[in-house]
Amino acid sequence: MELCDKYLYELIEINPTINDFFILKEFIHKRHIQPNVYSERYYEKLYQLDKKYLRLLNQKKEKTFYDEILLRDIKNNIHMEMEYEIYMYVPVNLNDNLLIDYVTECNGNGMYQFIKRKDYTIFLQRLKVLSQITNEIILKMKNGIKNKVCLPKRTVDKMIENIQDILKYKLYQHRFKKGFKPSHWDETVEKYLVKNLQKFLSFLINDYYTHTIEGIGLSSYKGGKDAYRKMIQYETFDTITPQEVHNLGWRELKRLQKEKKRLQKKLGLKNIDETVKQYNYTTKEGILNDLHKIRDKLQNKIYPKYFHGKINKKDLYQIKEIRSEDKHYFAYYIPPNLNNTTKGKFYINTLKPESINRHELYVLSLHEGIPGHHYEITYHHNNNIPNYLKLGNTAYSEGWGLYSENLGDYKDNYEYYFKIQYEIHRSLRLVIDTGIHFFGWSYEKCFKLMKKHLTNHSEKQIENEIVRYMNHPGQAVTYKLGEKAFLYVRDRLFKKGYSIKDIHQKMLEIGPCPIEFLVNSIG
């Protein structure tokens, strides 16, 4: 067994909920345990685990490829624990909050599996820890008030709105199989989930809100710019700088704007951005039906052209409407668990069909489905690599998703228009993310730039995007930088005489790994 898997198994001992994804039999008996992941005791356990494996890795004279990945991760973990203090005062945000995660788990759309009746009673045992967790979150945020490190006002506005909607529409409610509902389900959910959501909401409104900051990024905090620099280096390349990322974004924008003008001229249009809007949807049924047709097209025409093997119907992903508690997202993919008792799911926000264009679903499906996230992740799930790697790598996965958008058959000019628009969006992320977290840009400056270039986005969609970047520093830059890594590897392998199918096979066999490892593995 690779050392990284030994590390993973000790990590699951500390937090058995991780096993909801792996479904390893040796940890099933701990399924009822939800640790207080915001407590100092929990952080100390993780820190001691990291120190133990850092020592073991340093003692090894010959490190495997997987050892090097684990070593990189552990060094970052220790840095985050010892040097990055900001998260100690802002342990949650709009996109990362265990209380909200439990809304999704409770309604049955999370990673936890409700198969047998006893699964429900086991789940209720987990809920009982939410009172400790809520108190810990509030305590840390109160310490943040004392130390003048608080969340941005715009983030808290969204958090308040989200929790109010959850409570108003009871988004935690579960559809039970006949005879499966425990007699004390409603009472336990009310006591440990609903009451704690209410308590946290009250804290945000009555105690926290007046202390929120007008700034929107890490650059607003002491040491934040240095923290951001290290974040993007860990996420992408060890020596890259925020300025280099920022400059790349501007260069890509210039290139793509030129390509869009060329397409507009080819079609003889005065304003392609306005013309394409006539093709927006009017019903959610139209969106879902077209996504199913595109899925079949990608399976039968695109996949065989670029990849070895065959994809059967049983290997396809499900297409779902986004859950209401996640309405601030436009689209995303949730992978199956490792024993394949759940299916991969492509979620899309159909709450406002008129905001979605029928020509953008093709490039979106390439990214989220086949050959994008669904194919890449299920390939690695079924491949003989350490389980630790199956946790994934953001830049590898998002880079592959964006790279996959290049594999489309863009005979439809408007589908090609959206291919350009989506790439403009990812290039903007390089500029905006660094602008927010390193250069101290205001919300208004970010909004103005995005509105200029994302002409197919509503103001609400742009707002949701900016808030997302605020809450996930560095994540938004992984798409374009990851794609650049895959394009570099593709071109190098072409020069060595590989076919495109063999190139993709090799790319997938190397990963999922940090993109710096991907590039270095080619030489």
Coordinates of C-alpha atoms in Angstrom, one line a residue:
M1 CA 0.0 0.0 0.0
E2 CA 1.3 3.4 -0.9
L3 CA 2.1 5.7 2.0
C4 CA -0.5 8.2 0.7
D5 CA -3.3 5.6 1.3
K6 CA -2.0 4.9 4.8
Y7 CA -2.3 8.6 5.4
L8 CA -5.8 8.6 3.9
Y9 CA -7.0 5.8 6.2
E10 CA -5.7 7.5 9.3
L11 CA -7.5 10.7 8.1
I12 CA -10.7 8.7 7.8
E13 CA -10.2 7.5 11.4
I14 CA -10.2 11.2 12.4
N15 CA -13.1 12.1 10.2
P16 CA -15.2 9.0 9.3
T17 CA -17.6 11.1 7.1
I18 CA -14.9 11.1 4.4
N19 CA -15.8 7.5 4.0
D20 CA -19.2 8.5 2.5
F21 CA -17.3 8.8 -0.7
F22 CA -14.9 5.8 -0.4
I23 CA -17.4 3.3 1.2
L24 CA -14.5 1.3 2.7
K25 CA -15.8 -1.6 4.7
E26 CA -13.3 -1.2 7.6
F27 CA -14.8 2.2 8.5
I28 CA -18.5 1.5 8.1
H29 CA -18.9 0.9 11.9
K30 CA -17.9 4.5 12.4
R31 CA -20.5 5.9 10.1
H32 CA -22.5 7.6 12.8
I33 CA -19.6 9.9 13.8
Q34 CA -19.5 13.5 12.7
P35 CA -16.5 15.2 14.4
N36 CA -16.5 18.9 15.2
V37 CA -14.4 19.9 12.3
Y38 CA -14.1 23.5 13.5
S39 CA -12.7 22.6 17.0
E40 CA -9.1 23.1 18.1
R41 CA -9.0 19.5 19.1
Y42 CA -9.8 18.4 15.5
Y43 CA -7.2 20.8 14.1
E44 CA -4.6 19.4 16.5
K45 CA -5.3 15.8 15.3
L46 CA -4.8 16.8 11.7
Y47 CA -1.6 18.7 12.6
Q48 CA -0.2 15.7 14.4
L49 CA -1.1 13.4 11.5
D50 CA 0.6 15.7 9.0
K51 CA 3.8 15.9 11.2
K52 CA 3.9 12.1 11.5
Y53 CA 3.8 11.6 7.7
L54 CA 6.1 14.5 7.0
R55 CA 8.7 12.7 9.2
L56 CA 8.0 9.4 7.4
L57 CA 8.4 11.0 4.0
N58 CA 11.6 12.8 4.9
Q59 CA 13.0 9.4 6.1
K60 CA 12.4 7.8 2.7
K61 CA 15.5 7.8 0.5
E62 CA 13.6 7.0 -2.7
K63 CA 10.1 8.7 -3.0
T64 CA 7.5 7.5 -5.4
F65 CA 5.5 9.8 -7.6
Y66 CA 2.6 9.5 -5.1
D67 CA 5.0 10.2 -2.2
E68 CA 5.9 13.5 -3.8
I69 CA 2.2 14.5 -4.2
L70 CA 1.5 13.6 -0.5
L71 CA 4.6 15.6 0.6
R72 CA 3.5 18.6 -1.3
D73 CA 0.0 18.4 0.2
I74 CA 1.3 17.9 3.8
K75 CA 3.6 20.9 3.5
N76 CA 0.6 23.0 2.4
N77 CA -1.5 21.6 5.2
I78 CA 1.1 22.6 7.8
H79 CA 1.5 26.0 6.3
M80 CA -2.3 26.6 6.5
E81 CA -2.4 25.4 10.1
M82 CA 0.6 27.3 11.4
E83 CA 0.9 30.4 9.3
Y84 CA -2.6 31.2 7.8
E85 CA -4.6 32.7 10.7
I86 CA -7.5 34.2 8.7
Y87 CA -9.6 31.1 8.5
M88 CA -9.5 30.8 12.3
Y89 CA -11.7 33.9 12.4
V90 CA -13.8 33.2 9.3
P91 CA -14.3 29.4 9.5
V92 CA -17.3 29.4 7.2
N93 CA -18.6 31.4 4.2
L94 CA -21.3 31.2 1.6
N95 CA -19.7 28.2 -0.2
D96 CA -18.1 26.4 2.6
N97 CA -20.3 25.8 5.7
L98 CA -21.0 22.4 7.2
L99 CA -24.4 23.5 8.4
I100 CA -25.5 24.2 4.8
D101 CA -23.9 20.9 3.7
Y102 CA -26.2 19.1 6.2
V103 CA -29.2 20.6 4.5
T104 CA -28.2 18.9 1.3
E105 CA -27.3 15.6 3.2
C106 CA -30.6 15.7 5.1
N107 CA -32.8 16.1 2.0
G108 CA -31.0 13.1 0.4
N109 CA -29.0 14.9 -2.3
G110 CA -25.6 14.7 -0.6
M111 CA -22.9 12.0 -0.5
Y112 CA -24.5 10.1 2.5
Q113 CA -26.5 7.1 1.2
F114 CA -30.0 6.3 2.5
I115 CA -30.5 2.8 1.4
K116 CA -31.7 0.8 4.4
R117 CA -33.9 1.9 7.3
K118 CA -31.0 1.9 9.8
D119 CA -29.2 4.5 7.5
Y120 CA -31.7 7.0 8.7
T121 CA -31.1 6.4 12.4
I122 CA -27.3 6.4 11.9
F123 CA -27.7 9.8 10.1
L124 CA -29.6 11.3 13.0
Q125 CA -26.7 10.5 15.4
R126 CA -24.5 12.7 13.2
L127 CA -26.9 15.6 13.5
K128 CA -26.5 15.7 17.3
V129 CA -23.0 17.2 16.9
L130 CA -24.4 20.2 15.0
S131 CA -25.0 22.1 18.3
Q132 CA -21.3 21.8 19.2
I133 CA -20.3 22.8 15.6
T134 CA -22.6 25.8 15.6
N135 CA -21.2 27.0 18.9
E136 CA -17.6 26.6 17.6
I137 CA -18.3 28.5 14.4
I138 CA -19.9 31.4 16.4
L139 CA -17.0 31.4 18.9
K140 CA -14.4 31.7 16.1
M141 CA -16.4 34.4 14.4
K142 CA -16.7 36.3 17.7
N143 CA -12.9 36.1 18.0
G144 CA -12.8 37.5 14.5
I145 CA -14.8 40.5 15.6
K146 CA -12.3 41.1 18.4
N147 CA -9.4 40.8 16.1
K148 CA -11.0 42.8 13.3
V149 CA -11.0 39.9 10.8
C150 CA -14.6 39.5 9.6
L151 CA -16.3 38.4 6.4
P152 CA -17.2 40.8 3.6
K153 CA -20.6 42.4 3.9
R154 CA -21.7 41.1 0.5
T155 CA -20.8 37.5 1.5
V156 CA -22.8 37.8 4.7
D157 CA -25.8 39.3 2.8
K158 CA -25.8 36.1 0.7
M159 CA -25.4 33.8 3.7
I160 CA -28.4 35.4 5.4
E161 CA -30.5 35.2 2.3
N162 CA -29.6 31.6 1.8
I163 CA -30.4 30.5 5.3
Q164 CA -33.7 32.4 5.3
D165 CA -34.7 30.6 2.1
I166 CA -33.7 27.2 3.6
L167 CA -35.9 27.8 6.6
K168 CA -38.8 29.4 4.7
Y169 CA -39.1 26.6 2.1
K170 CA -37.9 23.8 4.4
L171 CA -35.2 22.8 1.9
Y172 CA -34.0 20.1 4.4
Q173 CA -37.1 18.0 4.0
H174 CA -36.6 14.4 2.9
R175 CA -38.6 12.2 0.6
F176 CA -38.8 8.9 2.5
K177 CA -39.2 5.4 1.1
K178 CA -42.3 3.8 2.4
G179 CA -41.9 2.7 6.1
F180 CA -38.4 4.1 6.4
K181 CA -39.0 7.2 8.3
P182 CA -37.9 7.0 12.0
S183 CA -40.5 8.1 14.5
H184 CA -38.1 10.8 15.9
W185 CA -36.8 12.1 12.5
D186 CA -38.8 15.4 12.4
E187 CA -38.1 16.1 16.1
T188 CA -34.3 15.5 15.7
V189 CA -34.0 17.5 12.5
E190 CA -35.8 20.4 14.1
K191 CA -33.7 20.3 17.3
Y192 CA -30.3 19.9 15.8
L193 CA -30.4 21.2 12.2
V194 CA -33.2 23.8 12.1
K195 CA -32.6 25.3 15.5
N196 CA -28.9 25.6 14.8
L197 CA -29.5 27.2 11.5
Q198 CA -31.8 29.7 13.3
K199 CA -29.2 30.3 15.9
F200 CA -26.5 31.0 13.3
L201 CA -28.8 33.2 11.3
S202 CA -29.7 35.2 14.4
F203 CA -25.9 35.6 15.2
L204 CA -25.2 36.9 11.7
I205 CA -28.0 39.4 11.7
N206 CA -27.9 40.7 15.3
D207 CA -24.2 40.3 16.3
Y208 CA -22.0 39.9 13.3
Y209 CA -23.4 42.1 10.5
T210 CA -22.3 45.5 11.8
H211 CA -18.7 44.2 11.9
T212 CA -18.6 43.0 8.3
I213 CA -16.0 44.6 6.0
E214 CA -16.5 46.6 2.8
G215 CA -13.4 44.9 1.2
I216 CA -14.0 41.8 -0.8
G217 CA -10.8 39.8 -0.8
L218 CA -7.7 38.5 1.1
S219 CA -5.9 41.8 0.3
S220 CA -8.3 43.3 2.9
Y221 CA -6.5 41.4 5.8
K222 CA -3.1 41.6 7.2
G223 CA -0.9 39.0 5.5
G224 CA -3.7 38.3 3.0
K225 CA -1.7 39.1 -0.1
D226 CA 1.1 36.7 0.9
A227 CA -1.4 34.1 1.8
Y228 CA -3.0 34.4 -1.6
R229 CA 0.3 34.1 -3.4
K230 CA 1.0 30.8 -1.6
M231 CA -2.5 29.6 -2.4
I232 CA -2.2 30.0 -6.1
Q233 CA 1.3 28.5 -6.1
Y234 CA 0.0 25.4 -4.3
E235 CA -3.1 25.2 -6.6
T236 CA -1.1 25.6 -9.8
F237 CA 2.7 26.1 -10.2
D238 CA 5.2 26.5 -7.4
T239 CA 6.9 29.6 -8.8
I240 CA 4.0 31.5 -10.5
T241 CA 3.1 35.0 -9.2
P242 CA -0.2 36.8 -9.0
Q243 CA 1.1 39.4 -11.5
E244 CA 1.9 36.7 -14.0
V245 CA -1.6 35.2 -13.6
H246 CA -3.1 38.7 -14.0
N247 CA -1.1 39.4 -17.1
L248 CA -2.0 36.1 -18.7
G249 CA -5.7 36.9 -18.2
W250 CA -5.4 40.2 -20.0
R251 CA -3.5 38.6 -22.9
E252 CA -6.1 35.8 -23.3
L253 CA -8.9 38.4 -23.2
K254 CA -7.3 40.3 -26.0
R255 CA -6.9 37.2 -28.1
L256 CA -10.4 36.0 -27.6
Q257 CA -12.0 39.4 -28.2
K258 CA -10.2 39.4 -31.6
E259 CA -11.6 35.9 -32.4
K260 CA -15.1 37.0 -31.5
K261 CA -14.9 40.0 -33.8
R262 CA -13.7 37.6 -36.6
L263 CA -16.7 35.4 -36.0
Q264 CA -19.1 38.4 -36.0
K265 CA -17.6 39.6 -39.3
K266 CA -17.9 36.1 -40.8
L267 CA -21.6 36.0 -40.0
G268 CA -22.2 39.6 -41.2
L269 CA -23.6 40.8 -37.9
K270 CA -23.4 44.2 -36.3
N271 CA -23.6 42.8 -32.7
I272 CA -23.4 39.1 -32.2
D273 CA -23.9 39.4 -28.5
E274 CA -27.4 40.8 -29.0
T275 CA -28.3 38.5 -31.9
V276 CA -27.6 35.3 -29.9
K277 CA -30.0 36.4 -27.1
Q278 CA -33.0 35.5 -29.3
Y279 CA -32.2 31.8 -28.6
N280 CA -32.7 31.9 -24.9
Y281 CA -35.0 29.3 -23.3
T282 CA -38.5 29.9 -22.1
T283 CA -39.0 26.6 -20.1
K284 CA -36.8 24.4 -17.9
E285 CA -38.2 21.4 -19.8
G286 CA -36.5 22.6 -22.9
I287 CA -33.2 22.9 -21.1
L288 CA -33.3 19.4 -19.7
N289 CA -34.5 17.8 -22.9
D290 CA -31.7 19.4 -24.9
L291 CA -29.1 18.4 -22.3
H292 CA -30.1 14.7 -22.7
K293 CA -29.8 15.0 -26.6
I294 CA -26.4 16.6 -26.3
R295 CA -25.2 13.9 -23.8
D296 CA -26.1 11.2 -26.4
K297 CA -24.3 13.2 -29.2
L298 CA -21.1 13.5 -27.1
Q299 CA -21.2 9.8 -26.2
N300 CA -21.6 8.7 -29.8
K301 CA -19.7 11.2 -31.9
I302 CA -17.1 13.1 -29.8
Y303 CA -15.9 10.4 -27.4
P304 CA -15.0 7.8 -30.1
K305 CA -13.0 10.4 -32.1
Y306 CA -10.6 11.3 -29.3
F307 CA -10.5 8.3 -26.8
H308 CA -9.9 4.6 -26.7
G309 CA -12.6 2.3 -25.5
K310 CA -16.4 2.7 -25.4
I311 CA -18.9 4.4 -23.2
N312 CA -22.1 2.5 -22.5
K313 CA -25.4 3.9 -21.4
K314 CA -24.9 2.6 -17.8
D315 CA -21.7 4.8 -17.7
L316 CA -23.6 8.0 -18.4
Y317 CA -24.3 10.8 -15.9
Q318 CA -27.7 11.9 -14.7
I319 CA -29.0 15.4 -15.5
K320 CA -30.6 17.2 -12.6
E321 CA -32.0 20.6 -11.6
I322 CA -29.8 22.5 -9.1
R323 CA -31.0 22.2 -5.5
S324 CA -32.6 25.4 -4.1
E325 CA -30.0 25.7 -1.3
D326 CA -27.3 26.0 -4.1
K327 CA -29.2 28.5 -6.2
H328 CA -26.2 30.8 -6.3
Y329 CA -24.5 28.3 -8.6
F330 CA -25.1 28.1 -12.4
A331 CA -24.0 24.5 -13.0
Y332 CA -21.8 21.8 -11.4
Y333 CA -21.0 18.1 -11.4
I334 CA -21.2 15.7 -8.4
P335 CA -19.2 12.4 -8.9
P336 CA -20.4 9.0 -8.0
N337 CA -19.0 7.3 -4.9
L338 CA -16.2 4.8 -5.3
N339 CA -18.4 1.7 -5.2
N340 CA -20.6 3.1 -8.0
T341 CA -23.8 2.7 -6.0
T342 CA -24.6 6.4 -6.9
K343 CA -24.4 7.9 -10.4
G344 CA -22.5 11.0 -11.5
K345 CA -24.8 14.0 -11.6
F346 CA -24.7 17.1 -13.8
Y347 CA -26.7 19.9 -12.1
I348 CA -27.9 23.0 -13.9
N349 CA -29.8 26.0 -12.5
T350 CA -33.2 26.1 -14.3
L351 CA -34.8 28.6 -11.9
K352 CA -34.7 31.2 -14.6
P353 CA -34.7 29.5 -18.0
E354 CA -34.6 32.8 -19.8
S355 CA -31.1 33.3 -18.6
I356 CA -29.8 30.2 -20.5
N357 CA -29.1 30.0 -24.2
R358 CA -29.7 26.9 -26.1
H359 CA -26.4 27.2 -27.9
E360 CA -24.3 27.3 -24.7
L361 CA -25.4 23.8 -23.5
Y362 CA -23.0 22.1 -25.9
V363 CA -19.8 23.6 -24.5
L364 CA -21.2 23.3 -21.0
S365 CA -21.8 19.6 -21.5
L366 CA -18.3 19.1 -22.8
H367 CA -16.9 20.6 -19.6
E368 CA -19.2 18.9 -17.0
G369 CA -20.0 15.6 -18.7
I370 CA -18.2 13.8 -21.5
P371 CA -15.3 14.0 -22.0
G372 CA -15.0 16.6 -19.1
H373 CA -15.6 16.1 -15.4
H374 CA -17.8 13.0 -15.6
Y375 CA -15.5 11.0 -17.9
E376 CA -12.2 12.1 -16.2
I377 CA -13.5 11.4 -12.6
T378 CA -15.1 8.1 -13.4
Y379 CA -12.0 7.0 -15.3
H380 CA -9.9 7.6 -12.3
H381 CA -12.4 6.0 -9.9
N382 CA -12.1 2.8 -11.9
N383 CA -8.3 3.0 -12.5
N384 CA -5.7 1.3 -10.4
I385 CA -4.3 4.3 -8.6
P386 CA -4.1 5.0 -4.8
N387 CA -7.5 6.0 -3.2
Y388 CA -5.8 9.2 -2.0
L389 CA -5.5 10.5 -5.5
K390 CA -9.2 9.8 -6.1
L391 CA -9.9 12.8 -3.8
G392 CA -9.0 14.7 -7.0
N393 CA -7.0 17.8 -7.7
T394 CA -8.7 21.1 -8.6
A395 CA -6.4 22.4 -11.3
Y396 CA -6.1 19.0 -12.9
S397 CA -9.9 18.5 -12.9
E398 CA -10.9 22.0 -13.9
G399 CA -8.1 22.2 -16.4
W400 CA -9.2 19.0 -18.0
G401 CA -12.8 20.3 -18.1
L402 CA -11.7 23.5 -19.9
Y403 CA -9.4 21.5 -22.2
S404 CA -12.4 19.2 -23.1
E405 CA -14.2 22.3 -24.4
N406 CA -11.6 22.3 -27.2
L407 CA -12.7 18.9 -28.4
G408 CA -16.2 19.9 -29.6
D409 CA -17.4 19.8 -33.1
Y410 CA -18.3 23.5 -33.6
K411 CA -20.0 23.4 -37.0
D412 CA -22.8 25.5 -35.5
N413 CA -21.4 29.1 -35.4
Y414 CA -23.4 30.1 -32.3
E415 CA -22.1 27.1 -30.4
Y416 CA -18.7 28.2 -31.4
Y417 CA -19.6 31.7 -30.2
F418 CA -20.3 30.3 -26.7
K419 CA -17.1 28.3 -26.8
I420 CA -15.3 31.7 -27.2
Q421 CA -17.6 33.3 -24.5
Y422 CA -16.9 30.5 -22.0
E423 CA -13.1 30.9 -22.6
I424 CA -13.5 34.7 -22.1
H425 CA -15.2 33.9 -18.8
R426 CA -12.3 31.7 -17.7
S427 CA -9.7 34.3 -18.8
L428 CA -11.6 37.0 -16.9
R429 CA -11.3 34.8 -13.8
L430 CA -7.5 35.2 -13.9
V431 CA -7.9 39.0 -13.9
I432 CA -10.7 39.2 -11.4
D433 CA -9.4 36.7 -8.9
T434 CA -6.0 38.3 -8.7
G435 CA -7.7 41.7 -8.7
I436 CA -9.8 40.9 -5.7
H437 CA -7.2 39.0 -3.6
F438 CA -3.9 40.6 -4.5
F439 CA -4.5 44.0 -6.1
G440 CA -7.3 45.2 -3.8
W441 CA -10.0 45.8 -6.4
S442 CA -13.4 46.9 -5.4
Y443 CA -16.6 45.0 -6.1
E444 CA -17.7 47.8 -8.5
K445 CA -14.5 47.5 -10.5
C446 CA -14.9 43.8 -10.8
F447 CA -18.6 44.1 -11.8
K448 CA -17.9 46.7 -14.4
L449 CA -15.2 44.6 -16.1
M450 CA -17.3 41.4 -16.1
K451 CA -20.4 43.1 -17.3
K452 CA -18.4 44.5 -20.3
H453 CA -17.2 41.0 -21.4
L454 CA -19.9 38.6 -20.1
T455 CA -22.7 40.0 -22.2
N456 CA -24.8 36.8 -21.9
H457 CA -24.8 37.1 -18.1
S458 CA -27.5 38.8 -16.0
E459 CA -26.4 41.2 -13.3
K460 CA -27.4 38.6 -10.7
Q461 CA -25.2 35.9 -12.3
I462 CA -22.3 38.3 -12.3
E463 CA -22.9 39.1 -8.7
N464 CA -22.9 35.4 -7.8
E465 CA -19.7 34.9 -9.7
I466 CA -17.9 37.6 -7.9
V467 CA -19.1 36.4 -4.5
R468 CA -17.9 32.9 -5.4
Y469 CA -14.4 34.3 -6.2
M470 CA -14.4 36.2 -2.9
N471 CA -15.1 33.0 -1.0
H472 CA -12.7 30.6 -2.8
P473 CA -9.4 32.5 -3.3
G474 CA -7.3 30.9 -6.1
Q475 CA -9.9 28.4 -7.2
A476 CA -11.0 30.5 -10.2
V477 CA -7.5 30.6 -11.7
T478 CA -7.2 26.8 -11.9
Y479 CA -9.4 26.5 -15.0
K480 CA -7.2 28.5 -17.4
L481 CA -3.9 27.5 -15.9
G482 CA -4.9 23.9 -15.9
E483 CA -6.0 24.1 -19.5
K484 CA -2.6 25.6 -20.4
A485 CA -0.9 22.7 -18.8
F486 CA -2.9 20.1 -20.8
L487 CA -2.3 22.0 -24.0
Y488 CA 1.4 22.1 -23.3
V489 CA 1.5 18.3 -22.7
R490 CA -0.6 17.6 -25.8
D491 CA 1.7 19.6 -28.0
R492 CA 4.8 18.0 -26.5
L493 CA 3.4 14.5 -27.1
F494 CA 2.3 15.3 -30.6
K495 CA 6.0 16.2 -31.4
K496 CA 7.0 12.8 -30.0
G497 CA 4.7 11.1 -32.5
Y498 CA 1.7 10.1 -30.2
S499 CA -1.8 10.0 -31.7
I500 CA -4.5 12.1 -30.1
K501 CA -6.2 9.1 -28.5
D502 CA -2.9 7.9 -27.0
I503 CA -2.2 11.5 -25.8
H504 CA -5.4 11.5 -23.9
Q505 CA -4.8 8.1 -22.5
K506 CA -1.4 9.2 -21.2
M507 CA -2.8 12.4 -19.7
L508 CA -5.4 10.5 -17.8
E509 CA -3.0 7.7 -16.7
I510 CA -0.7 10.4 -15.1
G511 CA -3.4 12.1 -13.2
P512 CA -5.2 13.2 -11.2
C513 CA -2.2 15.1 -9.9
P514 CA -0.9 18.7 -9.4
I515 CA -0.6 20.3 -12.9
E516 CA 3.1 21.0 -12.2
F517 CA 3.6 17.2 -11.8
L518 CA 1.6 16.6 -15.0
V519 CA 3.9 19.0 -17.0
N520 CA 7.1 17.7 -15.4
S521 CA 6.2 14.1 -16.1
I522 CA 6.4 14.7 -19.8
G523 CA 9.8 16.3 -19.8

